[in-house]
Amino acid sequence: MGHTVEKIGGTSISNTDAVLANILIADRKGDDLYNRIFVVSAYAGITNHLLEHKKTGEPGVYALFASASALEASAWLDALAKLQAEMLRINADRFGDGPDRRTADEFILARIEDARSALTDLQRLCAHGHFRLDTQLGVVREMLASMGEAHSAHNLTLELKARGVNARFVDLTAWEDKRALSLDERIADAFAGVDVTRELPIVTGFAQRKDGLMKEFGRGYSEVVFSRIGVITGASEAIIHKEFHLSSADPKLVGENAVRKIGRTNYDVADQLANLGMEAIHPRAARGLRHANIPLIVKNTFEPEDRGTSICGDFVSETPRVEIIAGMKGVTALELLEQDMVGVKGYDAGILEVLTRHKVRIVSKASNANTITHHLDANPKQVKRVIAELEERFPNAAISTQKVAIVAAIGSDLNVPGLTSRATVALGEAGVEVLGMQQLSRRVDIQFTVAEDDYAAAVTALHRRLVEEEASLARPMRSAA
């Protein structure tokens, strides 16, 4: 089959013992250890310390540095010291007092000191009026982010070597490389001397490229790097190891015994999940694999014998069905009402222009004769700025916002008779008011807009009616004894 490219997520790599036992080594010996490339994310929580907390927004080193005033200049230094202590704690946990502990500590301490010196010099330079800090923040963010993946990948390489595996640390962060390369050039250059049949490459999930990575891909960069490695090296499969199966719903909401592993689906379904913030894989990463005709497998780190869920381009469920109930909370419904809108062009384009300028992500959109509603994934500051500009641009319009949740039934083929009515009835019986609904003719998803407080009830009700009950009806009846 050739080699595979495999990604180990942050939560999984934080349980390195399970990763070694279930994935990297298990019962493999000799040549069976190779013909695999592993892309490693930072240990769980480290990127939050380096940048900012992904969910709460609590500032990390980057956020404190970016917003530091003269009086707060030391705040990011304190955060960097705490980060250093946490990284060294992880090293102590992984290596004890063995010789590899010293190697691991020296590696990460050198990077932290380089970062500290660079940021101190930049802060000092930008204290002068001729230099602007904001022009360098993108580079600062990438430099800091790269340290997390370098730490985990370097550690994992040391651990594998200690177990007799010919592991090779492949550092794509270009920490001391001054060449300006594209992402594909960076990957091709790094793998030019790698023999995957005799070496086990452990690759940083961050890669430096000349036009920056995070500006375009945000914190989904590691999946994009993983995808491009698969494409450039000609992998036969791309495998993502997560701490859970790709399941029919969030088991924390509907119960672990109620969810079902999806098993097989297509990239279209993966795109719908990504749109709702529940990424099986970053949509840009999926695009590369899809175009190269490389199937993606999502596996559970802790159930290595299970094949997981296969995602490919041409799969369509043999029986039309709902495969997953997914959604997102914290969505802002931005509604623009203008009575004179009917028959007048320019409203759609004008709103989109404003949203694009303020870098607001649109989850979905609905409109009628005089109203256009956008469901946005945006923070309060972005929304406030958008409203101010729209009010100036459309002075006769009434603009309102409210926080909502979107819950969707998703599947590769939703041509199920009566599906929409059954879903609506299920929500009604659960006491969930439907604030809006959207269904396109392609029949890949049905989206329901509900109050934020009704999110969990909506997911549970739809899963019970459209997944659990349907699966029960599909089971063959036992014959009488």
CSV table of N, CA and C in Angstrom, one decimal, residues 107 111 114 139 142-143 146-147 149-150 169-183 185-187 189-190 203-210 213:
chain,number,residue,atom,x,y,z
A,107,PHE,N,16.9,21.3,24.9
A,107,PHE,CA,16.3,21.6,23.6
A,107,PHE,C,15.2,22.7,23.8
A,111,ARG,N,15.1,27.1,23.0
A,111,ARG,CA,14.0,27.8,22.2
A,111,ARG,C,13.3,28.9,23.0
A,114,ASP,N,15.7,31.8,23.1
A,114,ASP,CA,15.7,32.5,21.9
A,114,ASP,C,14.4,33.4,21.7
A,139,VAL,N,4.4,37.4,12.8
A,139,VAL,CA,5.6,36.6,12.9
A,139,VAL,C,5.8,36.1,14.4
A,142,GLU,N,3.5,33.2,15.1
A,142,GLU,CA,4.0,31.9,14.5
A,142,GLU,C,5.2,31.4,15.3
A,143,MET,N,6.1,32.3,15.6
A,143,MET,CA,7.3,31.8,16.3
A,143,MET,C,6.9,31.1,17.6
A,146,SER,N,5.0,27.7,17.2
A,146,SER,CA,5.9,26.6,16.7
A,146,SER,C,6.6,25.9,17.8
A,147,MET,N,6.8,26.5,19.0
A,147,MET,CA,7.5,25.9,20.1
A,147,MET,C,6.7,24.8,20.7
A,149,GLU,N,4.7,22.5,19.1
A,149,GLU,CA,4.9,21.3,18.3
A,149,GLU,C,6.3,20.8,18.3
A,150,ALA,N,7.3,21.7,18.3
A,150,ALA,CA,8.7,21.3,18.4
A,150,ALA,C,9.0,20.5,19.7
A,169,PHE,N,13.6,13.1,14.0
A,169,PHE,CA,12.9,14.3,14.3
A,169,PHE,C,12.9,15.2,13.0
A,170,VAL,N,11.8,15.5,12.5
A,170,VAL,CA,11.7,16.4,11.3
A,170,VAL,C,11.1,17.7,11.7
A,171,ASP,N,11.9,18.7,11.8
A,171,ASP,CA,11.6,20.0,12.3
A,171,ASP,C,11.2,20.9,11.1
A,172,LEU,N,9.9,21.2,11.0
A,172,LEU,CA,9.5,22.1,9.9
A,172,LEU,C,9.3,23.6,10.4
A,173,THR,N,9.7,23.8,11.6
A,173,THR,CA,9.5,25.2,12.1
A,173,THR,C,10.5,26.2,11.6
A,174,ALA,N,11.6,25.7,11.0
A,174,ALA,CA,12.6,26.6,10.4
A,174,ALA,C,13.2,27.6,11.5
A,175,TRP,N,13.4,27.0,12.7
A,175,TRP,CA,13.8,27.9,13.8
A,175,TRP,C,15.1,28.6,13.5
A,176,GLU,N,16.1,27.9,12.8
A,176,GLU,CA,17.3,28.6,12.5
A,176,GLU,C,17.6,28.6,11.0
A,177,ASP,N,16.5,28.5,10.2
A,177,ASP,CA,16.6,28.4,8.8
A,177,ASP,C,16.1,29.8,8.2
A,178,LYS,N,16.9,30.5,7.6
A,178,LYS,CA,16.5,31.8,7.1
A,178,LYS,C,15.9,31.8,5.7
A,179,ARG,N,15.8,30.6,5.1
A,179,ARG,CA,15.3,30.6,3.7
A,179,ARG,C,13.8,30.8,3.7
A,180,ALA,N,13.4,31.6,2.7
A,180,ALA,CA,11.9,31.9,2.5
A,180,ALA,C,11.3,30.8,1.6
A,181,LEU,N,10.7,29.8,2.1
A,181,LEU,CA,10.1,28.7,1.3
A,181,LEU,C,8.6,28.7,1.4
A,182,SER,N,7.9,28.2,0.4
A,182,SER,CA,6.5,27.9,0.5
A,182,SER,C,6.3,26.7,1.4
A,183,LEU,N,5.1,26.4,1.8
A,183,LEU,CA,4.8,25.3,2.6
A,183,LEU,C,5.2,24.0,1.9
A,185,GLU,N,7.4,23.6,-0.5
A,185,GLU,CA,8.9,23.6,-0.6
A,185,GLU,C,9.5,23.2,0.7
A,186,ARG,N,9.0,23.7,1.8
A,186,ARG,CA,9.5,23.4,3.2
A,186,ARG,C,9.4,21.9,3.4
A,187,ILE,N,8.2,21.3,3.1
A,187,ILE,CA,8.0,19.9,3.3
A,187,ILE,C,8.9,19.0,2.4
A,189,ASP,N,11.7,19.8,1.0
A,189,ASP,CA,13.1,19.9,1.4
A,189,ASP,C,13.3,19.1,2.7
A,190,ALA,N,12.4,19.1,3.6
A,190,ALA,CA,12.7,18.3,4.9
A,190,ALA,C,12.7,16.8,4.6
A,203,VAL,N,7.2,14.4,13.0
A,203,VAL,CA,7.2,15.8,12.3
A,203,VAL,C,6.5,16.8,13.2
A,204,THR,N,7.0,18.0,13.2
A,204,THR,CA,6.3,19.1,13.9
A,204,THR,C,5.0,19.4,13.2
A,205,GLY,N,3.9,19.6,14.0
A,205,GLY,CA,2.6,20.0,13.4
A,205,GLY,C,2.6,21.4,12.9
A,206,PHE,N,3.6,22.2,13.2
A,206,PHE,CA,3.7,23.6,12.7
A,206,PHE,C,4.8,23.6,11.6
A,207,ALA,N,4.6,24.3,10.5
A,207,ALA,CA,5.6,24.5,9.5
A,207,ALA,C,5.7,26.0,9.1
A,208,GLN,N,6.9,26.5,9.0
A,208,GLN,CA,7.1,27.9,8.7
A,208,GLN,C,7.1,28.0,7.1
A,209,ARG,N,6.3,29.0,6.7
A,209,ARG,CA,6.3,29.3,5.2
A,209,ARG,C,6.4,30.8,5.0
A,210,LYS,N,6.9,31.2,3.9
A,210,LYS,CA,7.3,32.6,3.6
A,210,LYS,C,6.1,33.6,3.8
A,213,LEU,N,1.5,31.0,8.0
A,213,LEU,CA,0.6,29.9,8.0
A,213,LEU,C,-0.7,30.2,8.8
